[in-house]
Coordinates of C-alpha atoms in Angstrom, one line a residue:
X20 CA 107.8 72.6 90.5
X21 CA 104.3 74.5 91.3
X22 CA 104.7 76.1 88.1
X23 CA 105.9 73.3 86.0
X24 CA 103.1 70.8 87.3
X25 CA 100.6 73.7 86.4
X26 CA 101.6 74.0 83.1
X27 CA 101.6 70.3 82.2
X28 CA 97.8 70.3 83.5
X29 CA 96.8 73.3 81.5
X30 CA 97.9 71.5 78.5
X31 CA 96.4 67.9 79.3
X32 CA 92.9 69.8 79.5
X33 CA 93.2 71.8 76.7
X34 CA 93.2 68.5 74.5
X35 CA 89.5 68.8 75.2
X36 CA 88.7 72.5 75.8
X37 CA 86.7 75.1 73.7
X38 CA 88.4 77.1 71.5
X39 CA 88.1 80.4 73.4
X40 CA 88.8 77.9 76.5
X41 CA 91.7 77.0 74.9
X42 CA 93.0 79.8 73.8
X43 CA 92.6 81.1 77.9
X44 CA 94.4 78.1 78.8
X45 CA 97.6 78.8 76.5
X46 CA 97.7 82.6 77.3
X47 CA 100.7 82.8 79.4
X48 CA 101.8 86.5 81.1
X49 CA 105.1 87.3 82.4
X50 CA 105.3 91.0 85.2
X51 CA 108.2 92.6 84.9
X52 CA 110.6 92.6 82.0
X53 CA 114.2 92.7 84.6
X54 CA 116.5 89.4 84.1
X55 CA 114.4 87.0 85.6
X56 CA 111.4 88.0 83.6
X57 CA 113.0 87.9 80.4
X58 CA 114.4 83.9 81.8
X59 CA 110.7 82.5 82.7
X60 CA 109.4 84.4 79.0
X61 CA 112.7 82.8 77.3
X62 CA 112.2 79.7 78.6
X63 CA 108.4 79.1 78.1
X64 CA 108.7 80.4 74.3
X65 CA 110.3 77.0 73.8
X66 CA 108.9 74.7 76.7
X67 CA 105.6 75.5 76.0
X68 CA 106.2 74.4 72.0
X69 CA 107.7 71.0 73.5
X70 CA 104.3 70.4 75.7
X71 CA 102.0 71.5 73.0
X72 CA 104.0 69.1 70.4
X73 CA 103.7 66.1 73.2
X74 CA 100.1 66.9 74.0
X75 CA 99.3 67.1 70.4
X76 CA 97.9 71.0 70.3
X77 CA 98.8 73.6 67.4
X78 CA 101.6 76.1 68.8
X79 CA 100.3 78.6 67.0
X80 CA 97.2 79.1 69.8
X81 CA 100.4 79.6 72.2
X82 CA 100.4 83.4 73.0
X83 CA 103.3 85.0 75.6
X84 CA 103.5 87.9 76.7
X85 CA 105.7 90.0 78.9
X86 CA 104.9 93.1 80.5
X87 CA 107.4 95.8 81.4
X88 CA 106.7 99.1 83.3
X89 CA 109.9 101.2 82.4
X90 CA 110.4 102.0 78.5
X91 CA 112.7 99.0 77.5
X92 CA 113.0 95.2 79.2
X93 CA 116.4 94.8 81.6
X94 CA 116.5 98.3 81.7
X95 CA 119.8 98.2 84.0
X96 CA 122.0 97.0 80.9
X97 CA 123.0 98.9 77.9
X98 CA 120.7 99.6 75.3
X99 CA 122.6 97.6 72.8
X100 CA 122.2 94.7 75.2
X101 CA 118.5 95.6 76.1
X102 CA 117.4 95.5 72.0
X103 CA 119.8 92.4 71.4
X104 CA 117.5 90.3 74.5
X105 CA 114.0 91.9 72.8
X106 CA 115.1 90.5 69.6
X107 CA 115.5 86.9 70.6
X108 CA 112.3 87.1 72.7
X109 CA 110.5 87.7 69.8
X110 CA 111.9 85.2 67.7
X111 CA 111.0 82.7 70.4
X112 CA 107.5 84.3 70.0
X113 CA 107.5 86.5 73.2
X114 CA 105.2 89.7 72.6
X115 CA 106.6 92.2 74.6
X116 CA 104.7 95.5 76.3
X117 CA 106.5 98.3 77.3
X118 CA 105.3 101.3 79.8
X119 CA 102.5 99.1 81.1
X120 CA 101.7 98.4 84.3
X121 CA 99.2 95.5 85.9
X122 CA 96.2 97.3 87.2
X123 CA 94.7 94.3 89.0
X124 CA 94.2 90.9 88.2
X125 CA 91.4 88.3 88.8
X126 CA 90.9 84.7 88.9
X127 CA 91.4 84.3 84.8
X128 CA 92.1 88.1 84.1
X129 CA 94.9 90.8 83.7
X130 CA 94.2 93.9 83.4
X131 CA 96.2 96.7 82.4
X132 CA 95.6 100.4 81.9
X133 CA 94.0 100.3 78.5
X134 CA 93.3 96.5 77.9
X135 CA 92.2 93.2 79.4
X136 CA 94.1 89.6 79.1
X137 CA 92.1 86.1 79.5
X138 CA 94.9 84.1 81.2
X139 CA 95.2 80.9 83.5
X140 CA 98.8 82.0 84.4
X141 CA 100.2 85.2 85.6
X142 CA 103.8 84.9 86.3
X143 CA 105.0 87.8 88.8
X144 CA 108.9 89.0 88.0
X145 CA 108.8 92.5 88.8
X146 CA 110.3 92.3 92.7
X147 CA 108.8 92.5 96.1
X148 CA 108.8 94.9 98.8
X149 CA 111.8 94.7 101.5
X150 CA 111.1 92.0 104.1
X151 CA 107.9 93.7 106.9
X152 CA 110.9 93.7 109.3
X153 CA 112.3 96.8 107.6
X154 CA 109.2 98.6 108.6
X155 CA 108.2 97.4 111.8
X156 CA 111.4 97.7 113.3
X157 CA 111.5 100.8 115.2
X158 CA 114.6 103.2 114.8
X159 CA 115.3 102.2 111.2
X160 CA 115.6 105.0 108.7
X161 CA 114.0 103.8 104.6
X162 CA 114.7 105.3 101.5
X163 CA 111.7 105.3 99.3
X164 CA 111.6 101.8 98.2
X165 CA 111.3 100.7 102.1
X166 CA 114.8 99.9 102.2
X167 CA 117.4 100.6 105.2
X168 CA 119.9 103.4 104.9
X169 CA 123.0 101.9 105.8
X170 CA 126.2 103.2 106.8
X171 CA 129.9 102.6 104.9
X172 CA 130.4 99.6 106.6
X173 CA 126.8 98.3 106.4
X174 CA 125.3 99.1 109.8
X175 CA 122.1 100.4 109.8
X176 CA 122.2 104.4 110.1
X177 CA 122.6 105.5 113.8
X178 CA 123.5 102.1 114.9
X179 CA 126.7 100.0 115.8
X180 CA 125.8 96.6 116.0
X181 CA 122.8 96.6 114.0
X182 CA 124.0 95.1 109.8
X183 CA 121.6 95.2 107.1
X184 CA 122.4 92.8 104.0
X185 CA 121.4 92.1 100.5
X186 CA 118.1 93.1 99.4
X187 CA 116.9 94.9 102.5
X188 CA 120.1 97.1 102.4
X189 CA 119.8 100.8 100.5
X190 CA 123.3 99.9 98.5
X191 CA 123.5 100.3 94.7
X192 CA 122.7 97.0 92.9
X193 CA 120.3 95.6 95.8
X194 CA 118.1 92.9 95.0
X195 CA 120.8 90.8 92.7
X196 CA 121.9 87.3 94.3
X197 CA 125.7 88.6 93.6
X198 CA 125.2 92.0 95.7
X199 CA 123.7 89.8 98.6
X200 CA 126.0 86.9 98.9
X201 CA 128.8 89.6 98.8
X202 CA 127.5 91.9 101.4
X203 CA 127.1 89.2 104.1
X204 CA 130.8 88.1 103.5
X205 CA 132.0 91.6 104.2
X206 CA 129.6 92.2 106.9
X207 CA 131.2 88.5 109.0
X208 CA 134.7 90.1 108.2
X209 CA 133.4 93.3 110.0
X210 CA 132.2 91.6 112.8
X211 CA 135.4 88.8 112.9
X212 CA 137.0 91.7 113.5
X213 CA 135.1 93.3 115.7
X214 CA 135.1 90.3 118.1
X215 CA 138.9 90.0 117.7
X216 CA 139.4 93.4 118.6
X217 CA 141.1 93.7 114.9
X218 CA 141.0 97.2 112.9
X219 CA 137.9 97.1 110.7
X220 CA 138.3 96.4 107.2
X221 CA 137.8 99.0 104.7
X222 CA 134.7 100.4 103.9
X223 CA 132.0 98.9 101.5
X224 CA 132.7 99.2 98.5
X225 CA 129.4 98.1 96.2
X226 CA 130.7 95.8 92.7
X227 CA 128.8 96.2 89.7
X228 CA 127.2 92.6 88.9
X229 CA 127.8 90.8 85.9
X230 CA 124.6 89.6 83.9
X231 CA 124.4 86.3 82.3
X232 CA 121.3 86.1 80.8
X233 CA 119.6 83.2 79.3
X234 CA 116.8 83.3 76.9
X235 CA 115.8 80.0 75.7
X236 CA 118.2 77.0 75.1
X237 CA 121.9 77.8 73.8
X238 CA 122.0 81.6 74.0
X239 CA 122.3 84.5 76.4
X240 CA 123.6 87.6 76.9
X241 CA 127.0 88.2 78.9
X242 CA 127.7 92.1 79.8
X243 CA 131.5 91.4 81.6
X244 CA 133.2 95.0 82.4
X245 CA 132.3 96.4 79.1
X246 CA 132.0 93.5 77.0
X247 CA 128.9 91.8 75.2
X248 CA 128.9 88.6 73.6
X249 CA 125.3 86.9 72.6
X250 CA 124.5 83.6 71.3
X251 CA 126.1 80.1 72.1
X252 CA 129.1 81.7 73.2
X253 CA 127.4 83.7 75.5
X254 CA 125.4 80.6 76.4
X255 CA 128.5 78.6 77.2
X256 CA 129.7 80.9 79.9
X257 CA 126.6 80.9 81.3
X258 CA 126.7 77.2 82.0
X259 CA 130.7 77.5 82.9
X260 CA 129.5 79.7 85.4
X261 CA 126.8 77.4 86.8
X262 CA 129.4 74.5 87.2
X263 CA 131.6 76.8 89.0
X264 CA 128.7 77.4 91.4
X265 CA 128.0 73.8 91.9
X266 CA 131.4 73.2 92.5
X267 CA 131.4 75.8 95.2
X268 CA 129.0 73.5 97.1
X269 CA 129.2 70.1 96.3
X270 CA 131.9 67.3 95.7
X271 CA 133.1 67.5 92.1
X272 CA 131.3 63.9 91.3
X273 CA 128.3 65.7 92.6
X274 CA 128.5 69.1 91.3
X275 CA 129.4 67.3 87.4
X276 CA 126.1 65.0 88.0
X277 CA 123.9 67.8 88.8
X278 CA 125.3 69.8 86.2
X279 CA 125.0 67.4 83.6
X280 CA 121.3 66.5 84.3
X281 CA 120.5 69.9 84.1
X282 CA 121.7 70.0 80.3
X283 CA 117.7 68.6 79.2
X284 CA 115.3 71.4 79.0
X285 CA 111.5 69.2 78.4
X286 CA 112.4 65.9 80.3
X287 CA 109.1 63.4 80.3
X288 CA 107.1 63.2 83.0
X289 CA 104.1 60.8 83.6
X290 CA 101.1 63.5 81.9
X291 CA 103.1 63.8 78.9
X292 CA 104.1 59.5 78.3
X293 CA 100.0 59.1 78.7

C-alpha cells in the first residue's frame, strides 16, 4: 500500500515537473532479479503505463530497470525458463542488468559499480539477512549465510528441544514461503510426538518448490516436476492456485469474493478520478 500510494504521487507531480525532474520521477529500479523481483518489475511494466495513461504523461519517459547480481534473473530455475521470463520482461519494457551489484544508494541515487541511476524509487528484492536472533543467540552454529545448521529432524545442531524453521533454517530451498510453511508442520508433528511419547516421525526430508511465476497480467511461468508451460495457461494455474490458498483460509463465499476482486490490476483511486 506504501508503495502503491508512492507511485500514484510520483505521477500526480510529474504532470508539472521538469523534464530531467520528470524523467527522475519515472525511473523505477528493481534489486534482485529472484521471483519476487521479476513480480514487482512484471507488474510495474504495465501499472505504471495504466497511471501514466490516467495522469496524462507519455510512457515512453517510463524507464525500469532490474538489477541482478548472478549471470541470469531467477537463477534457481532452468535456463530455458530463466531466458523465457527475460523475454517477457523486456517486452513489458523491463531493462534488465546482469552481474551488477548496488554499491550504495542515496536519497535520489543508485549507484552501481560502473554507473549512477537518478531514481525516486528503489525497490529492494534481493533477500535479507536471517532474523538478529540467529546471531545473538549463544550456542547456535551458522553456515555462511548466518543461517542455523540444523539436524535431520530440524533441531538446531547439538540441541534437543531447540527447532529452527523456514528461513532461519540451513535446509535446501530456505527462504521460499512453501519451504517454511512446510517445515513448521513437520516440526509440530515432531514435537506432538514428542509430548505423546510417540516414535518420531521420519526424518526431514526437504521438497523442491514449485514456481509460479507471474509477470505482468495473463502470463507466468509454471516449472511443476519437469514441466514448463508459459503464457495464459501458465497464468491460469497461477490463479487456480491462489483460490486454493484462499480457500485454505477462508469460507468459500469469502475466499471466491477475495479472489474475484483481485482479478483488476489498476483499480481507480481518488488521485487518479481528479
Amino acid at each position: 500500500l506504501r508503495l502503491k500510494r508512492h507511485l500514484h504521487e510520483l505521477f500526480s507531480k510529474c504532470q508539472n515537473a521538469s523534464g530531467e525532474e520528470k524523467l527522475c520521477s519515472l525511473h523505477f529500479v528493481v534489486v534482485g532479479g529472484g521471483a519476487s523481483g521479476v513480480e514487482v518489475a512484471g507488474e510495474l511494466g504495465v501499472y505504471t503505463k495504466e497511471l501514466a495513461k490516467k495522469h496524462k504523461l507519455d510512457p515512453s519517459l517510463i524507464t525500469i530497470d532490474l538489477i541482478e547480481a548472478g549471470p541470469r534473473i531467477v537463477g534457481t530455475l532452468p535456463v530455458e525458463v530463466s531466458n523465457k521470463i527475460a523475454d517477457r520482461l523486456r517486452h513489458l519494457g523491463v531493462n534488465i542488468f546482469l552481474n551488477r551489484t548496488v554499491v550504495k544508494e542515496e536519497v535520489e541515487s543508485v549507484y552501481l559499480k560502473d554507473m549512477e541511476m537518478k531514481t525516486k524509487t528503489v525497490i529492494w528484492s534481493a533477500g535479507m539477512r536471517p532474523n538478529r536472533l540467529c546471531r545473538e543467540t549463544p550456542g547456535l552454529e551458522l553456515d555462511k549465510k548466518g543461517r542455523v545448521i540444523v539436524d535431520e529432524y530440524l533441531r538446531a545442531k547439538g540441541y534437543e528441544n531447540v527447532f529452527v524453521a523456514g528461513d532461519a533454517a540451513a535446509t535446501p530451498y530456505s527462504g521460499m514461503a512453501q519451504t517454511a510453511i512446510r517445515d513448521g508442520a513437520f516440526i509440530a508433528k515432531v514435537i506432538s510426538n514428542l509430548i505423546q511419547n510417540k516414535k518420531i516421525p521420519s526424518p526431514y526430508v526437504p521438497q523442491k518448490p514449485k514456481y509460479m511465476i507471474p509477470v505482468g497480467p495473463n502470463w507466468a511461468a509454471v516449472v511443476l516436476d519437469g514441466i514448463y508451460l508459459y503464457g495464459k495457461i501458465g497464468w491460469w494455474i497461477r490463479r487456480l492456485a491462489d483460490l486454493l490458498f484462499f480457500m485454505s483460509i477462508l469460507p468459500l463465499p469469502k475466499a471466491w469474493s477475495v479472489f474475484r476482486g483481485s482479478c483488476s490490476l489498476c483499480e481507480e483511486c481518488g488521485m487518479c478520478s481528479v
